[in-house]
Coordinates of C-alpha atoms and ligand atoms in Angstrom, one line a residue:
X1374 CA -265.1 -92.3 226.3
X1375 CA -262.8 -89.7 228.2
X1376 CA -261.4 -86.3 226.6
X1377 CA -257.9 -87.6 227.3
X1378 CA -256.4 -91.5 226.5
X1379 CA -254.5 -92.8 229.4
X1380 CA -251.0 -94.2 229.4
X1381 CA -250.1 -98.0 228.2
X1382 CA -249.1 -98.5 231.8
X1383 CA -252.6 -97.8 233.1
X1384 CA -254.5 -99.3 230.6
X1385 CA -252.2 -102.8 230.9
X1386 CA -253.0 -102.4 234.8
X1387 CA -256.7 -102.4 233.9
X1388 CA -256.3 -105.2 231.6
X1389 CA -255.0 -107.2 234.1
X1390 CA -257.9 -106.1 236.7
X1391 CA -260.6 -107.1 234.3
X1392 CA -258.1 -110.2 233.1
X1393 CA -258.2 -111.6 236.7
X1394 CA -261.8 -111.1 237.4
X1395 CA -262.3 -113.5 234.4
X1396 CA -262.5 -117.4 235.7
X1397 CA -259.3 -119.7 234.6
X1398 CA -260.5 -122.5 232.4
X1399 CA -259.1 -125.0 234.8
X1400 CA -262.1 -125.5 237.0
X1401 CA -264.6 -124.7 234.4
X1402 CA -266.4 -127.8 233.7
X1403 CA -269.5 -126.2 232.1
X1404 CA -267.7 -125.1 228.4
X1405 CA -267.6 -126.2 225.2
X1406 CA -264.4 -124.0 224.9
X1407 CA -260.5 -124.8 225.9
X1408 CA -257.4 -122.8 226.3
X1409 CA -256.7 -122.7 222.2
X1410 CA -253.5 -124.9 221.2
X1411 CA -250.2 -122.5 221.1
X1412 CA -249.7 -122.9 217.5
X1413 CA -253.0 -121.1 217.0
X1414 CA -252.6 -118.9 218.7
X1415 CA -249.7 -118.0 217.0
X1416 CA -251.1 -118.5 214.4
X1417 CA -253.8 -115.9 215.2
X1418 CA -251.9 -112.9 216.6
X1419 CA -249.8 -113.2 212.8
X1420 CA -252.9 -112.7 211.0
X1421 CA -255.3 -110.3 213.2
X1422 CA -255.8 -107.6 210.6
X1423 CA -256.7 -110.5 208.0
X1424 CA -260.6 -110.0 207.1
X1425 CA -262.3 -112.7 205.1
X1426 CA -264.9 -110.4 204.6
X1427 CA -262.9 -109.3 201.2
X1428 CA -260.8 -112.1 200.9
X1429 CA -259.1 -110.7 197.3
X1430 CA -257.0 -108.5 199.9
X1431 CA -256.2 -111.8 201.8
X1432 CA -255.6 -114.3 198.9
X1433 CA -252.8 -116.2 201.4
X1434 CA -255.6 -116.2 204.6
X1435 CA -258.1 -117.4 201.6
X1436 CA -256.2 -120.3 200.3
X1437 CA -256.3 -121.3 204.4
X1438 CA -259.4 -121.4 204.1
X1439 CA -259.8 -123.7 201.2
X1440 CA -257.6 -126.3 202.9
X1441 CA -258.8 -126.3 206.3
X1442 CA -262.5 -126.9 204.3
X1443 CA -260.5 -129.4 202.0
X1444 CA -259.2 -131.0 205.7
X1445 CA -262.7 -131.0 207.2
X1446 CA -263.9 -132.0 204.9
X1447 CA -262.0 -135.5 204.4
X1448 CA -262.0 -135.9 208.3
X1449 CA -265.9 -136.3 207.3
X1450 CA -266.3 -138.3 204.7
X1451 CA -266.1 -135.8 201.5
X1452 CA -263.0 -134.3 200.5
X1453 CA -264.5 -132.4 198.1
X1454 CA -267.1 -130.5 200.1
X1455 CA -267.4 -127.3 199.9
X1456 CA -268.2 -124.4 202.5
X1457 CA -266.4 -121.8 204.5
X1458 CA -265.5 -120.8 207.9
X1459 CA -268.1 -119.5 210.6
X1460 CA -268.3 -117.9 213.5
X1461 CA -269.3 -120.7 215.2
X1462 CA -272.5 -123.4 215.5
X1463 CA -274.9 -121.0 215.9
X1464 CA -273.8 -119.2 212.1
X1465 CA -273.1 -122.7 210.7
X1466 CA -276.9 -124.0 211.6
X1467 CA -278.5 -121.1 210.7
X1468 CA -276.7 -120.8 207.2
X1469 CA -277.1 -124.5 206.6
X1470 CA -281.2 -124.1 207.4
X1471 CA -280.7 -120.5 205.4
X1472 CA -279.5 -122.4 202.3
X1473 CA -282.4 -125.4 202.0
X1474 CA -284.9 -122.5 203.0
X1475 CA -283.6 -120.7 200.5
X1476 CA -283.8 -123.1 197.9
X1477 CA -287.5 -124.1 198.8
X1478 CA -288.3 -120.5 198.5
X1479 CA -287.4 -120.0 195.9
X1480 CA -289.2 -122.8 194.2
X1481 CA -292.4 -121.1 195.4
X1482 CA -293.0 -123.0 199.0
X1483 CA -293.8 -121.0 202.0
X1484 CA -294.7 -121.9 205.5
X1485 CA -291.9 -124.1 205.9
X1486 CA -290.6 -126.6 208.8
X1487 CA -287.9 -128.3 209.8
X1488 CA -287.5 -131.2 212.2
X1489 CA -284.8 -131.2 214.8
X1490 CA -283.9 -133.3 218.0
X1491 CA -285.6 -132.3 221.3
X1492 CA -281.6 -132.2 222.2
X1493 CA -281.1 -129.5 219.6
X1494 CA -278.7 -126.4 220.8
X1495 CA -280.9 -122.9 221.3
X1496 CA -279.4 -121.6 218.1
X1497 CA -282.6 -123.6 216.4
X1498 CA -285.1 -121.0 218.3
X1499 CA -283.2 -118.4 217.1
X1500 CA -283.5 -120.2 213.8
X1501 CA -287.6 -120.4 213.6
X1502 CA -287.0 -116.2 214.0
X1503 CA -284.5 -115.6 211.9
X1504 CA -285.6 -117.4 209.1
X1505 CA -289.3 -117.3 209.7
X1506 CA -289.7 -121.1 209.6
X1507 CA -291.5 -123.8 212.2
X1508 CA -288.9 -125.7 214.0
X1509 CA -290.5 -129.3 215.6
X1510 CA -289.0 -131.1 217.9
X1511 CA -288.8 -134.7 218.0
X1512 CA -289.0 -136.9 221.2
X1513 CA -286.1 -138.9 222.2
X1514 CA -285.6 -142.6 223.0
X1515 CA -284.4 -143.8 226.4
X1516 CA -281.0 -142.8 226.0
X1517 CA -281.2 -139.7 224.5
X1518 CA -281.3 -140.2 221.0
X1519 CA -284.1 -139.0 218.7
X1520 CA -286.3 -141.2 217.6
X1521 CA -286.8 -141.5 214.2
X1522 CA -290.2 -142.9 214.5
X1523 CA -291.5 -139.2 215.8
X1524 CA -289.5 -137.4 213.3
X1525 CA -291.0 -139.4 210.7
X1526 CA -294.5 -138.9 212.5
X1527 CA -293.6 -135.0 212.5
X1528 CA -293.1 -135.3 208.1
X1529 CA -295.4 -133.1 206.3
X1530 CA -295.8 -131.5 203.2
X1531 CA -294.1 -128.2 204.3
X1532 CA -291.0 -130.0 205.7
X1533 CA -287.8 -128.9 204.2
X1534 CA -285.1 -130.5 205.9
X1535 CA -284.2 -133.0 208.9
X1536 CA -281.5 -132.1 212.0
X1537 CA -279.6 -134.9 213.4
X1538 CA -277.4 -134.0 216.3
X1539 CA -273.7 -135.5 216.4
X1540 CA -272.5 -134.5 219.9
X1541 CA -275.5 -133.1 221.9
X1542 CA -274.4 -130.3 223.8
X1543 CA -275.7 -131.5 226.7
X1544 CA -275.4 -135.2 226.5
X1545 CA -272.7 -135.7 224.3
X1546 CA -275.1 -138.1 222.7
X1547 CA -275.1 -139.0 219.3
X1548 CA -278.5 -139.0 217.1
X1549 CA -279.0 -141.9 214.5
X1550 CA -277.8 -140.1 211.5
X1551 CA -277.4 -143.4 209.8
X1552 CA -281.7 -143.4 210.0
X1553 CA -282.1 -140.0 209.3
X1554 CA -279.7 -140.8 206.2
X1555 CA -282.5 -143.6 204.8
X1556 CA -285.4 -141.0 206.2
X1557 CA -284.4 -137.9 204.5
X1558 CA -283.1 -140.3 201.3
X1559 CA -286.5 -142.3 200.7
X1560 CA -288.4 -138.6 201.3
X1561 CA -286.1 -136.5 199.3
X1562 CA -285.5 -133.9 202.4
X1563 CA -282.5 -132.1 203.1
X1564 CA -280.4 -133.8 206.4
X1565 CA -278.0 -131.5 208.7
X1566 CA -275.7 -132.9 211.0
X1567 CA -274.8 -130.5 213.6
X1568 CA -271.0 -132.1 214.7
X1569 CA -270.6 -128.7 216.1
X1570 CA -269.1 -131.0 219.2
X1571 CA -269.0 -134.2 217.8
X1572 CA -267.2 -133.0 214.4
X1573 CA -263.5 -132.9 216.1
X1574 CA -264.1 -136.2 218.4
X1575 CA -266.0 -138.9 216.7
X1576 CA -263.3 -139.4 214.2
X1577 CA -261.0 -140.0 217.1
X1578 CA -263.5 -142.4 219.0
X1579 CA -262.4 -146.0 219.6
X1580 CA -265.7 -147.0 218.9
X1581 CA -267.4 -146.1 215.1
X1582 CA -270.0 -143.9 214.7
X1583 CA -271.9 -143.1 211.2
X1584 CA -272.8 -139.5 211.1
X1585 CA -270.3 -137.9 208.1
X1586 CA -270.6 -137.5 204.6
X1587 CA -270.0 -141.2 204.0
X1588 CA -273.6 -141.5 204.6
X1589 CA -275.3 -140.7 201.4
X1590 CA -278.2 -139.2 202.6
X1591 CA -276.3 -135.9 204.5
X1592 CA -276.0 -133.3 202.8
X1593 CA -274.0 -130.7 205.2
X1594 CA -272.3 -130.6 208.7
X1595 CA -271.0 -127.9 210.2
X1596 CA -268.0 -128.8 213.2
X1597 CA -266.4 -125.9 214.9
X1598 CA -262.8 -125.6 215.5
X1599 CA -263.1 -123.1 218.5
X1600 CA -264.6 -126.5 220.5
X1601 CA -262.3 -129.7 220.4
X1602 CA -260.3 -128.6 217.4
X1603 CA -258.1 -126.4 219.5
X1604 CA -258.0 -123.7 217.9
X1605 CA -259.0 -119.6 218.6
X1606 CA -263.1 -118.3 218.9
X1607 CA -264.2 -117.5 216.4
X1608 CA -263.9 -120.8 214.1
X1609 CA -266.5 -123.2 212.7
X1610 CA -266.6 -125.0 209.8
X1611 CA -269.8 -124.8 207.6
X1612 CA -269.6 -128.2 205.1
X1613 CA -271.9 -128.4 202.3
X1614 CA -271.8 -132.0 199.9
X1615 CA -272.9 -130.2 197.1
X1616 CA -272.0 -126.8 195.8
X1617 CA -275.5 -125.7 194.8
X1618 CA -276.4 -125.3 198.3
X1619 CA -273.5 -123.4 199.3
X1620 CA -274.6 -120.9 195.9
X1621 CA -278.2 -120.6 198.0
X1622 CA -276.3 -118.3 200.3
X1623 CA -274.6 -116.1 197.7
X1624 CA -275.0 -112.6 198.0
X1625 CA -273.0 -109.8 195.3
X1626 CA -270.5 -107.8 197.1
X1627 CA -270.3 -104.9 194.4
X1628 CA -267.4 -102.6 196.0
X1629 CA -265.1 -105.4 197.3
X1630 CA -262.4 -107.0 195.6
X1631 CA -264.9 -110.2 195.4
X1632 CA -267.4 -110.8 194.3
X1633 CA -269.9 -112.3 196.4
X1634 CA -270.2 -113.4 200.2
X1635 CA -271.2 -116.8 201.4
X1636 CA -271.1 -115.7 205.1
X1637 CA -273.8 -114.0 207.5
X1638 CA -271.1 -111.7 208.9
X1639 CA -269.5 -108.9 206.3
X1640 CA -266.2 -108.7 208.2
X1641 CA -264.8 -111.9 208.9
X1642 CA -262.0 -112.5 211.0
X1643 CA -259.1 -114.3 209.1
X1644 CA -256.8 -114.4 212.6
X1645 CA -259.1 -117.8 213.2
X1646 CA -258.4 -119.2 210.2
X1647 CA -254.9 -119.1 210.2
X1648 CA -255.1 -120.4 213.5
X1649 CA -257.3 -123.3 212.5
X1650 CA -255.2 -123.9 209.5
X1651 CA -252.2 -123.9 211.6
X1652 CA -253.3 -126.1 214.1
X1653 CA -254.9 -128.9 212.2
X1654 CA -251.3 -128.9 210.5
X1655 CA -249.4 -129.1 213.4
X1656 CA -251.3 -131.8 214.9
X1657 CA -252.4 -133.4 212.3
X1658 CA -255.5 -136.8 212.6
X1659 CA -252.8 -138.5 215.4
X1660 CA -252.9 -135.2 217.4
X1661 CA -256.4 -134.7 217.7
X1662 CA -256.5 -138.2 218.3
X1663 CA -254.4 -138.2 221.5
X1664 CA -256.3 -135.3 222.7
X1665 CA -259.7 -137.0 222.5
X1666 CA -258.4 -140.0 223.4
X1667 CA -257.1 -138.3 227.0
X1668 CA -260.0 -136.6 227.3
X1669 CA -261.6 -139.9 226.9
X1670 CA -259.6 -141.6 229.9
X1671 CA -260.1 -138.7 232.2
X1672 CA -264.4 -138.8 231.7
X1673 CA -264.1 -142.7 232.2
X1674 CA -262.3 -141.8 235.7
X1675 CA -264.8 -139.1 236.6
X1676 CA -267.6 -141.5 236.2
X1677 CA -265.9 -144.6 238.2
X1678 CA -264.9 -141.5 240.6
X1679 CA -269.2 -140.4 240.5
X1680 CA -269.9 -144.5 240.6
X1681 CA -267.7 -144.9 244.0
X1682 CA -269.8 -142.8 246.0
X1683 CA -273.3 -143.8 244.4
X1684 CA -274.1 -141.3 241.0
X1685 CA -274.4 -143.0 238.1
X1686 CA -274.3 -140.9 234.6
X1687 CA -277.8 -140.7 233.0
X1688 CA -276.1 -142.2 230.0
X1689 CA -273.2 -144.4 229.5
X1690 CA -270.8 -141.3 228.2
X1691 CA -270.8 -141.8 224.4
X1692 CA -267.5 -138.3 224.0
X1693 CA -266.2 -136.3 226.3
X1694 CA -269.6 -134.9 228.2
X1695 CA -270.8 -136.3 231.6
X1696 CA -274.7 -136.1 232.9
X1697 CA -274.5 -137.1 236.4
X1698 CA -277.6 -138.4 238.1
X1699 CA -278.4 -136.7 240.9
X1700 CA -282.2 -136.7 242.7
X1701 CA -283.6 -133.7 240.6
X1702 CA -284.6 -131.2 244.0
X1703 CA -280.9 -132.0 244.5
X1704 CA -279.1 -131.1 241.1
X1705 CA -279.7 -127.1 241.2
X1706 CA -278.0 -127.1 245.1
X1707 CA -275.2 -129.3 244.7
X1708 CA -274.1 -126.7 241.0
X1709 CA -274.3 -123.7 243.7
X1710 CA -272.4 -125.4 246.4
X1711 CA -270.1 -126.5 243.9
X1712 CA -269.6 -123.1 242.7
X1713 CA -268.8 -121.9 245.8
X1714 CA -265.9 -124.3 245.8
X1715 CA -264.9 -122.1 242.4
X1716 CA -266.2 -125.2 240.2
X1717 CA -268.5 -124.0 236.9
X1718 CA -270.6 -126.8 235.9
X1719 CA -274.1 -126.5 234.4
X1720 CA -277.5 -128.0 235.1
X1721 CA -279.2 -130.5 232.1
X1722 CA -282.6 -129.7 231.2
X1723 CA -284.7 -132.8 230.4
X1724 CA -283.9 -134.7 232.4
X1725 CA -282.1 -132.5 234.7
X1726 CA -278.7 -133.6 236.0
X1727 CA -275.5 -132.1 236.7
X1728 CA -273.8 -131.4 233.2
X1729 CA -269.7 -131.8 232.9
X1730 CA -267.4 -131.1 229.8
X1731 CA -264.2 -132.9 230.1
X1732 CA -262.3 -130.7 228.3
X1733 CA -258.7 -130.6 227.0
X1734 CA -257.8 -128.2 230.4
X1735 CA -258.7 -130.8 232.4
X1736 CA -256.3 -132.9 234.1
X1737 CA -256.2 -135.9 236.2
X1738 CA -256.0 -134.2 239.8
X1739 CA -258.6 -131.9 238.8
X1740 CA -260.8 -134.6 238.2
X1741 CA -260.0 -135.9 241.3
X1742 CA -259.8 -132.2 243.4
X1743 CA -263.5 -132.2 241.7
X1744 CA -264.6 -135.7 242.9
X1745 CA -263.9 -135.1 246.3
X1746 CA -265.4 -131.6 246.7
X1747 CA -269.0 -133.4 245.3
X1748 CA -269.1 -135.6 247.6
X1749 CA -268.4 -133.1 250.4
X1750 CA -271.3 -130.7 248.9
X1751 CA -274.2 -133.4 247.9
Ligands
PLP1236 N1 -274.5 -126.9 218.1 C1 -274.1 -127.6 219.2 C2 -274.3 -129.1 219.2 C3 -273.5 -127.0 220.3 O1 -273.1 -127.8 221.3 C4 -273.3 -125.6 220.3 C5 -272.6 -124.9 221.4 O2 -272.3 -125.5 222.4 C6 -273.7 -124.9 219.1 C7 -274.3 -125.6 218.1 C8 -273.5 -123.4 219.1 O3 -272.2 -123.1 218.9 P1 -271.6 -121.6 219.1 O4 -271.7 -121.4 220.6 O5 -270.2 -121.8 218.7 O6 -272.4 -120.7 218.3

């Protein structure tokens, strides 16, 4: 840091320098993330000093809280869940694995495992160090789903919990959660659904998907607002069905005007909240709905666009998330080239293929800008 601050007109010029050397959502078709809804971030910029972290100062930001949970929560099956608001997936798995783990422990069980898709998001190695459990991974079936004949096969005596994946971050493929309900039911296991995707399209799906609350055998979901629930990073919801699980994570706050935290993070930013709470008000189930829905239309027309000159996806597109099959030596070259051309998509792992999120900031003559540039560059 310099001796001297500088002027607001300098720092405002560097603001914009660093502002424009970021990349404009519009041709980023490799994120999880969207230009947040204006009503959050409204909502946002009125609440910024607002810190959940000691949320007796914040009783209006708190009460925010309780009803975007209460919202969630009936969007998935249980309007009576309880939880809070994350940073995010990656806090919201490794709380919900933190609370079961928690409980086990404390019940005298150690070397514990869980069981999670091959599909699972990174957060679940950072999970195994964290929390000092095995995480397995369970094979798939052919399109992408686990198979619930290896996660059974992958049961043992130290197991402590089941992950089923509503939304796969790189598939968009949803796991059987309906089978992992009757799995983790008939072997008394805790199940997770991570709708950390999924949570804010499924609902809106034409077609029905079981993966909520409504299945018995669940027993928490985490769904993040700062992904299709337009609303400001950071914001995910962390859903338990029954309270005692949510209790696992207490910890006594003695100096604050609370008394105990739920949350990994101390400070907690409140500006995300309001803008959640704000947004899920202002657009309500038939807002959300139209969004997915579009989103919907324009990943239909990106794969008849990919069909037209010969790619197929690798699976029929179940949300908003498009694998296109491409000759694996060719998938890594055709990402570069297209990067060249300012697009930002990302590269599958197993099996590799070129990876697109069809986000809300997507339009229709992007998709077709986009369309014509691949088949210039593969
Ligand atoms: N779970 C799934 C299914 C995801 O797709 C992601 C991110 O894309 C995460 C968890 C992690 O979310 P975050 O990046 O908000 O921590």
């Amino acid at each position: 840091m310099e001796e001297r601050g500088m002027s607001r007109e300098a720092i405002e010029s560097l603001l914009q320098e660093k502002k424009l050397a970021d990349l404009a959502y519009h041709r980023i078709l490799s994120s999880m993330c969207t230009y947040p809804h204006e009503i959050a971030v409204y909502a946002h910029m009125m609440f910024l000093e607002s810190n959940l972290g000691d949320s007796g100062l914040f009783p209006g930001t708190k009460e925010m809280e309780d009803k975007v949970i209460q919202m969630v929560g009936a969007l998935l099956g249980a309007e009576d869940a309880c939880g809070y608001i994350s940073t995010g997936g990656t806090e919201s798995n490794i709380q919900a694995i933190r609370a079961v783990r928690n409980r086990k422990k404390r019940e005298g069980m150690r070397d514990m495992n869980i069981i999670v898709p091959e599909t699972a998001h990174f957060s679940f190695d950072k999970i195994a160090d964290i929390l000092s459990i095995d995480v397995k991974k369970a094979s798939l079936d052919e399109e992408l789903r686990v198979d619930v004949n290896s996660v059974e096969e992958l049961i043992d005596d130290r197991t402590i919990g089941l992950v089923g994946i509503a939304g796969t971050t790189e598939f968009g493929q949803i796991d059987p959660i309906k089978e992992l309900s009757e799995l983790a039911t008939e072997k008394d296991l805790f199940l997770f659904v991570d709708a950390a995707f999924g949570g804010f399209v499924i609902p809106f799906l034409e077609a029905h998907y079981d993966f909520d609350f409504s299945l018995s055998g669940v027993s928490a979901i985490s769904a993040d607002p700062h992904k299709m629930g337009m609303s400001t990073i950071p914001a995910g919801c962390l859903l338990f069905r029954e309270k005692s699980y949510l209790e696992e994570l207490r910890v006594p706050t003695p100096y604050l005007t609370t008394k105990e935290q739920y949350s990994l993070t101390g400070t907690r930013s409140g500006a995300a909240t309001a803008a959640t709470y704000a947004v899920l008000k202002y657009l309500g189930r038939e807002g959300l709905k139209k969004i997915v829905g579009e989103c919907m239309r324009l990943t239909r027309l990106l794969v008849e666009r990919g069909t037209e000159m010969g790619i197929s996806p690798v699976i029929e597109p179940v949300m908003n998330v498009v694998a296109l099959d491409l000759p694996e030596a060719e998938v890594e070259r055709v990402a570069n080239a297209l990067a060249k051309r300012k697009w930002r998509v990302s590269v599958t792992r197993k099996p590799k293929a070129l990876r697109l999120v069809i986000m809300p900031h997507i339009d229709e003559e992007t998709v077709h800008a986009f369309a014509e540039d691949l088949k210039e560059v593969r």
